[in-house]
XYZ file of C-alpha atoms in Angstrom:
501
model
C 53.025 311.319 109.496
C 52.691 313.320 112.689
C 50.461 315.846 110.943
C 48.297 313.081 109.461
C 47.808 311.460 112.871
C 46.973 314.875 114.336
C 44.421 315.476 111.581
C 42.959 312.043 112.303
C 42.479 313.113 115.907
C 40.945 316.358 114.690
C 38.399 314.697 112.414
C 37.394 312.322 115.217
C 36.551 315.446 117.233
C 34.905 317.322 114.354
C 32.486 314.534 113.363
C 30.822 314.420 116.768
C 27.088 315.147 116.331
C 27.148 318.374 118.365
C 30.141 319.729 116.462
C 28.637 318.839 113.070
C 25.396 320.575 114.038
C 27.263 323.683 115.180
C 29.302 323.673 111.963
C 26.214 323.608 109.765
C 24.405 326.235 111.843
C 27.498 328.459 111.948
C 28.025 328.264 108.177
C 24.389 329.120 107.438
C 24.121 331.878 110.062
C 27.512 333.314 109.096
C 26.589 333.526 105.418
C 23.356 335.315 106.310
C 25.096 337.731 108.689
C 27.837 338.398 106.143
C 25.249 339.230 103.490
C 23.656 341.836 105.771
C 25.309 345.165 104.878
C 27.217 346.639 107.802
C 27.371 343.642 110.121
C 30.390 341.638 108.974
C 32.411 338.902 110.705
C 33.491 340.885 113.784
C 29.912 341.774 114.692
C 28.679 338.317 113.714
C 31.130 336.522 115.988
C 30.665 339.028 118.830
C 26.880 338.661 118.641
C 26.999 334.859 118.860
C 29.587 334.606 121.659
C 26.908 335.042 124.375
C 25.064 332.120 122.797
C 28.012 329.829 123.542
C 27.927 330.815 127.214
C 24.135 330.593 127.450
C 24.198 326.978 126.203
C 27.287 326.087 128.220
C 29.418 324.935 125.279
C 33.001 323.948 126.042
C 35.979 325.658 124.398
C 36.161 323.228 121.459
C 32.477 323.491 120.554
C 32.509 327.279 121.003
C 35.563 327.725 118.803
C 34.138 325.465 116.086
C 30.875 327.436 116.049
C 32.544 330.847 115.933
C 35.043 329.766 113.271
C 32.194 328.495 111.080
C 30.416 331.836 111.565
C 33.670 333.641 110.714
C 34.140 331.693 107.482
C 30.450 332.027 106.626
C 30.587 335.808 107.028
C 33.578 335.993 104.690
C 31.602 334.028 102.091
C 28.389 335.995 102.633
C 29.956 339.439 102.344
C 30.212 339.038 98.588
C 26.452 338.630 98.038
C 25.436 342.192 98.900
C 28.621 343.513 97.259
C 27.687 341.976 93.913
C 23.904 342.379 93.956
C 23.515 345.654 95.894
C 26.923 347.325 95.489
C 26.952 347.481 99.315
C 29.826 345.533 100.898
C 28.788 343.284 103.766
C 32.112 344.040 105.474
C 35.355 345.945 104.851
C 37.199 343.198 102.906
C 34.231 342.910 100.520
C 34.706 346.523 99.414
C 37.158 345.386 96.731
C 34.587 342.911 95.375
C 32.174 345.729 94.551
C 34.644 347.246 92.070
C 34.066 344.537 89.451
C 31.340 342.373 91.000
C 28.537 344.940 90.750
C 29.417 345.953 87.161
C 29.285 342.271 86.225
C 25.830 342.003 87.788
C 24.679 345.094 85.887
C 25.825 343.429 82.677
C 23.642 340.380 83.382
C 26.489 338.270 84.762
C 25.356 338.126 88.392
C 25.383 334.316 88.392
C 28.929 334.287 87.005
C 30.121 336.834 89.565
C 28.571 334.914 92.466
C 29.981 331.597 91.246
C 33.446 333.061 90.694
C 33.449 334.602 94.164
C 32.213 331.365 95.740
C 34.858 329.209 94.058
C 37.587 331.786 94.763
C 36.539 331.915 98.413
C 36.744 328.116 98.598
C 40.190 327.962 96.985
C 41.543 330.829 99.079
C 40.304 329.335 102.328
C 41.625 325.882 101.353
C 45.115 327.256 100.659
C 45.107 329.023 104.023
C 43.816 325.983 105.946
C 46.563 323.836 104.420
C 49.029 326.557 105.453
C 47.533 326.531 108.943
C 47.959 322.756 109.102
C 51.601 322.864 108.036
C 52.967 326.086 109.547
C 51.062 326.664 112.799
C 52.779 323.742 114.613
C 56.182 324.911 113.326
C 55.555 328.473 114.507
C 54.404 327.151 117.889
C 57.650 325.197 118.268
C 59.715 328.243 117.316
C 57.729 330.456 119.716
C 58.868 328.321 122.656
C 62.224 330.075 122.328
C 60.616 333.509 122.734
C 61.578 335.276 125.956
C 59.616 338.025 127.753
C 61.395 340.773 125.770
C 60.584 338.984 122.492
C 56.900 338.734 123.357
C 56.885 342.417 124.268
C 58.365 343.199 120.824
C 55.716 340.993 119.206
C 52.943 342.899 120.977
C 54.481 346.210 119.891
C 54.458 344.918 116.316
C 50.796 343.926 116.595
C 49.804 347.364 117.883
C 51.938 349.192 115.325
C 50.622 347.304 112.304
C 46.948 346.835 113.199
C 44.895 348.746 110.682
C 47.809 350.865 109.490
C 48.414 348.993 106.263
C 44.714 349.022 105.434
C 44.598 352.803 105.281
C 43.148 353.646 108.702
C 44.168 357.024 110.172
C 47.221 356.096 112.306
C 46.400 358.780 114.904
C 42.944 357.345 115.513
C 44.356 353.828 115.501
C 46.877 354.805 118.191
C 44.199 356.523 120.278
C 41.977 353.443 120.098
C 44.867 351.178 121.137
C 45.749 353.456 124.070
C 42.140 353.378 125.292
C 42.249 349.578 125.168
C 45.528 349.482 127.104
C 44.106 351.834 129.738
C 41.042 349.622 130.183
C 43.328 346.577 130.499
C 44.996 348.123 133.584
C 41.724 348.187 135.554
C 41.828 345.759 138.487
C 44.433 344.570 140.955
C 48.069 345.289 140.101
C 49.608 341.865 139.338
C 52.842 342.745 141.166
C 51.652 344.641 144.243
C 47.974 343.684 144.552
C 46.978 347.359 144.779
C 43.611 348.210 143.140
C 43.969 350.330 139.992
C 41.172 352.505 138.561
C 38.446 350.502 140.279
C 36.671 353.492 141.840
C 36.359 351.514 145.044
C 34.147 348.886 143.391
C 34.924 345.275 144.311
C 33.285 344.218 141.035
C 36.273 345.639 139.139
C 39.019 343.951 141.191
C 39.274 341.197 138.566
C 39.311 343.719 135.723
C 36.915 343.987 132.797
C 35.686 340.714 131.341
C 36.654 340.863 127.639
C 33.418 339.203 126.515
C 31.273 341.776 128.315
C 33.270 344.580 126.716
C 33.151 343.062 123.231
C 29.409 342.434 123.221
C 28.848 346.034 124.310
C 31.298 347.488 121.807
C 29.818 345.691 118.815
C 26.278 344.427 119.452
C 24.952 347.255 121.661
C 26.647 350.026 119.663
C 25.162 348.536 116.476
C 21.713 348.769 118.047
C 22.324 352.426 118.928
C 23.319 353.155 115.337
C 20.134 351.498 114.158
C 17.977 353.580 116.491
C 19.225 356.844 115.007
C 18.500 355.804 111.432
C 15.233 356.354 109.671
C 13.699 352.988 108.955
C 13.318 352.599 105.225
C 13.213 349.871 102.642
C 16.482 348.599 101.298
C 17.667 349.283 97.817
C 16.415 346.605 95.498
C 18.965 343.990 94.552
C 19.736 343.099 90.965
C 17.426 340.254 90.003
C 19.065 336.842 89.803
C 17.354 334.956 86.974
C 19.464 331.822 87.350
C 22.219 330.614 89.635
C 23.827 328.448 86.922
C 27.092 330.125 85.805
C 29.158 329.915 82.653
C 31.894 327.444 83.651
C 34.265 328.798 81.025
C 34.180 332.222 82.675
C 34.612 330.678 86.137
C 37.632 328.554 85.166
C 39.131 331.504 83.292
C 39.924 333.116 86.652
C 41.964 330.163 87.962
C 45.357 331.875 88.025
C 43.907 335.054 89.524
C 42.398 332.920 92.282
C 45.714 331.185 92.980
C 47.644 334.464 93.096
C 45.046 336.063 95.358
C 45.119 333.058 97.691
C 48.894 333.202 98.165
C 48.981 336.978 98.658
C 46.045 336.848 101.075
C 47.619 334.090 103.141
C 50.823 336.090 103.598
C 48.791 339.147 104.616
C 46.709 337.113 107.065
C 49.711 335.697 108.902
C 50.949 339.203 109.733
C 49.730 340.079 113.264
C 47.012 342.696 113.049
C 46.822 342.935 109.245
C 43.607 340.997 108.631
C 41.405 340.235 105.626
C 41.091 343.858 104.479
C 44.789 344.005 103.673
C 44.558 340.607 101.957
C 41.750 341.831 99.678
C 43.454 345.141 98.853
C 46.839 343.577 98.115
C 45.338 340.739 96.047
C 43.269 343.128 93.922
C 46.162 345.565 93.464
C 48.637 342.883 92.404
C 46.134 341.220 90.073
C 45.373 344.583 88.487
C 49.076 345.062 87.797
C 49.340 341.583 86.283
C 46.084 341.222 84.321
C 44.726 344.685 83.542
C 46.143 344.739 80.022
C 43.036 346.206 78.376
C 41.871 348.490 81.183
C 38.915 346.248 82.041
C 39.389 346.306 85.828
C 36.646 348.304 87.516
C 34.318 347.668 84.577
C 33.296 344.076 85.306
C 36.439 341.970 84.913
C 35.921 338.462 86.393
C 39.534 338.412 87.629
C 38.749 341.549 89.645
C 36.182 339.473 91.541
C 38.264 336.320 91.954
C 41.447 337.924 93.293
C 40.034 339.907 96.260
C 37.620 337.129 97.237
C 40.426 334.559 97.278
C 42.622 337.057 99.117
C 40.226 337.979 101.902
C 39.185 334.376 102.601
C 42.792 333.205 102.575
C 43.755 336.032 104.922
C 40.899 335.257 107.312
C 42.054 331.654 107.728
C 45.705 332.694 107.839
C 44.909 335.059 110.714
C 44.251 332.004 112.899
C 47.946 331.035 112.733
C 49.349 333.826 114.979
C 46.294 333.557 117.249
C 46.763 329.847 117.933
C 50.574 329.731 117.850
C 51.508 333.027 119.520
C 48.344 334.183 121.269
C 48.376 337.327 119.101
C 45.275 337.808 116.923
C 45.850 338.262 113.209
C 42.623 340.232 112.664
C 39.767 341.909 114.489
C 37.617 338.788 114.315
C 40.337 336.534 115.695
C 40.786 339.082 118.498
C 37.150 338.514 119.457
C 37.681 334.748 119.295
C 40.791 335.096 121.462
C 38.702 336.892 124.084
C 36.250 333.989 124.126
C 39.062 331.472 124.660
C 40.590 333.535 127.463
C 37.197 333.724 129.174
C 37.046 329.911 129.024
C 40.509 329.682 130.659
C 42.178 328.600 127.423
C 45.425 330.458 126.689
C 46.458 330.247 123.014
C 50.199 330.154 122.462
C 53.124 327.796 121.877
C 51.991 325.211 124.440
C 48.400 324.990 123.208
C 49.312 322.329 120.612
C 50.779 320.090 123.331
C 48.286 320.705 126.138
C 45.024 320.724 124.147
C 45.642 318.994 120.806
C 41.988 317.943 120.538
C 40.920 321.610 120.538
C 43.501 322.752 117.970
C 43.229 319.859 115.552
C 39.481 319.598 116.034
C 39.303 323.212 114.878
C 41.571 322.583 111.884
C 39.546 319.552 110.780
C 36.329 321.519 111.252
C 37.646 324.276 108.990
C 38.164 321.779 106.158
C 34.600 320.545 106.612
C 33.139 324.054 106.983
C 34.801 325.156 103.760
C 33.146 322.317 101.833
C 29.798 323.013 103.524
C 30.006 326.674 102.547
C 30.747 325.870 98.919
C 27.754 323.516 98.812
C 25.509 326.076 100.534
C 26.637 329.097 98.558
C 26.217 327.771 95.024
C 22.797 326.047 94.809
C 21.232 328.017 97.699
C 22.328 331.448 96.518
C 18.727 332.287 95.608
C 17.623 331.610 99.197
C 20.309 333.898 100.644
C 19.377 336.714 98.273
C 15.764 336.473 99.472
C 16.801 336.400 103.137
C 18.791 339.568 102.458
C 15.467 341.361 102.178
C 14.841 340.907 105.934
C 15.468 344.383 107.405
C 18.136 344.748 110.070
C 15.711 346.416 112.483
C 13.676 343.212 112.567
C 16.717 341.173 113.648
C 18.195 343.521 116.255
C 15.700 342.728 119.082
C 16.840 339.092 118.873
C 20.481 340.208 118.904
C 19.939 342.331 122.027
C 18.093 339.516 123.804
C 20.933 337.086 123.054
C 23.478 339.650 124.250
C 21.796 340.271 127.617
C 21.058 336.605 128.318
C 24.554 335.497 127.307
C 26.390 338.173 129.305
C 24.274 337.530 132.396
C 24.960 333.783 132.126
C 28.741 334.399 132.369
C 28.738 335.611 135.985
C 25.047 335.984 136.946
C 25.851 339.609 137.778
C 23.698 342.582 136.834
C 26.832 344.731 137.206
C 28.181 343.127 134.028
C 25.031 344.237 132.195
C 25.736 347.849 133.192
C 29.345 347.438 132.038
C 28.114 346.042 128.717
C 25.805 349.026 128.193
C 28.628 351.403 129.113
C 30.885 349.833 126.508
C 28.027 350.057 124.020
C 27.910 353.818 124.554
C 31.714 354.002 124.260
C 31.655 351.988 121.033
C 28.912 354.217 119.631
C 30.859 357.400 120.400
C 34.113 356.049 118.950
C 32.414 354.864 115.776
C 30.723 358.248 115.370
C 34.208 359.772 115.554
C 35.367 357.283 112.892
C 37.735 355.580 115.357
C 38.127 351.875 114.661
C 37.393 349.515 117.554
C 39.828 346.728 116.621
C 42.932 348.348 118.224
C 40.887 348.918 121.389
C 39.996 345.235 121.476
C 43.631 344.332 120.903
C 44.734 346.587 123.762
C 42.111 345.147 126.079
C 43.160 341.565 125.303
C 46.939 341.932 125.158
C 47.476 344.766 127.632
C 47.921 342.540 130.685
C 50.308 340.142 128.897
C 52.254 343.045 127.441
C 52.682 344.592 130.900
C 53.638 341.265 132.495
C 56.260 340.474 129.847
C 57.767 343.942 130.146
C 58.006 343.531 133.918
C 59.556 340.070 133.617
C 62.138 341.296 131.123
C 63.108 344.256 133.314
C 63.190 342.032 136.395
C 65.607 339.637 134.656
C 67.880 342.511 133.599
C 67.737 344.370 136.904
C 65.935 347.320 135.348
C 68.183 347.632 132.271
C 65.983 348.594 129.283
C 68.678 347.294 126.945
C 67.242 343.810 127.487
C 64.381 344.786 125.161
C 66.771 344.741 122.171
C 69.275 342.175 123.424
C 67.747 339.250 121.521
C 68.011 338.842 117.743
C 64.336 337.831 117.725
C 63.222 341.135 119.241
C 65.555 343.085 116.921
C 64.025 341.383 113.857
C 60.519 342.119 115.137
C 61.341 345.793 115.726
C 62.864 346.079 112.230
C 59.756 344.477 110.723
C 57.581 346.893 112.727
C 59.563 349.878 111.428
C 59.230 348.571 107.858
C 55.448 348.178 108.213
C 55.112 351.684 109.629
C 57.240 353.134 106.831
C 55.097 351.347 104.248
C 51.952 352.629 105.965
C 53.207 356.228 105.843
C 54.209 355.845 102.188
C 50.767 354.476 101.265
C 49.050 357.310 103.139
C 51.169 359.947 101.371
C 50.563 358.293 97.994
C 46.790 358.229 98.525
C 46.828 361.863 99.664
C 48.776 362.861 96.545
C 46.370 360.977 94.301
C 43.409 362.682 95.978
C 45.041 366.089 95.485
C 45.793 365.391 91.813
C 42.314 364.100 91.094
C 40.100 366.551 89.145
């Protein structure tokens, strides 16, 4: 009954005219951004964050808008994967394996419908999980001490990207850069300036929003400037959007399995939707690939990863809201927005700001239905909008970025910082170094340092306090298991590449 009353409060918040308008806009814009090859949910959310500051939205309205964009991007990523064989984001890579072959065989409508329904089911499973388990995790997290939170942060840094196949050396380097940036400003214990270069502007540290907009939006513009402007590859023509319902319903069990696997992957701190898509596709291939049809246009090969990545994306909100630890790169960007609005996600968020939490949960239910309605009958519209070249949209993106960042503090110094982070993001991406661990280090570095100091202060400098609690021991064991699995997967992939003709 407590959950039902909380959901009632949430829906009373979600149905406010402003929030409904933001939901609809976020779902439409997110689907369009997700369909644009190369942008994806992290860039989509980062690009629209300045808009929330420019219009002066409060934390609830901002979070509802960005969550709708997040969900919309996860839906939209499948469109270019199926019709162009170009994934809109990393999780959509798995959809290309069977989605594009289906489109080549004249089953584009079936592939799009299967992916849309699978996305809806996967997100619904995860939102129900969020409703049931996030409050329980928040209550359990109250018993976490400083050493336990430090272990949790170590786990987040150790697992981010590793299970998805990213080079662990580059992942570690990116995380270390983020932690170094997080130390800029006044030392919280002594008040001594650290790495400020004598600039008073840096005494409060680097604003996460300024850094994120530079890392994603400005670096994306720099990548665009170095490319030769050319027409896109032509998409496979969609004669009708009406699918064969028998084919769609034939993927029901694959959708359910992908949803469950994706949800588990999403709850893991730092794992994200990419892992959910990979695991869902791999498990479904083991279960259903009896005739060797996977990779050749099997509908179940579309349903499983789409259900998995959407379930993982919603599941990633659970550790962000309950523990203050983002479950994916996109939720890390959303966490930065909340911190900038003086909202600290964690165990007490459900008690102190229930309207924000449950308003978000209720909005996710509504956004999921909106996206299903938008993505089935309006699929023809989105495929036409896909023809708009990225270079035509980027001037608007840059204008939003500059106006939004300037509106945060009315400081031109922040604009220089944003450009500097844009250059940094461009260089790191050219070196094939993922930016998500850097974002994680920037966001969690201060809390990680503070919890380590508190733990050592309690123990009188005895480092044994870091493994004195059974909670921290379990977290360290889980971290070691994830790292071992990551190494095993890397060695297996290397062996397969060596054995390949």
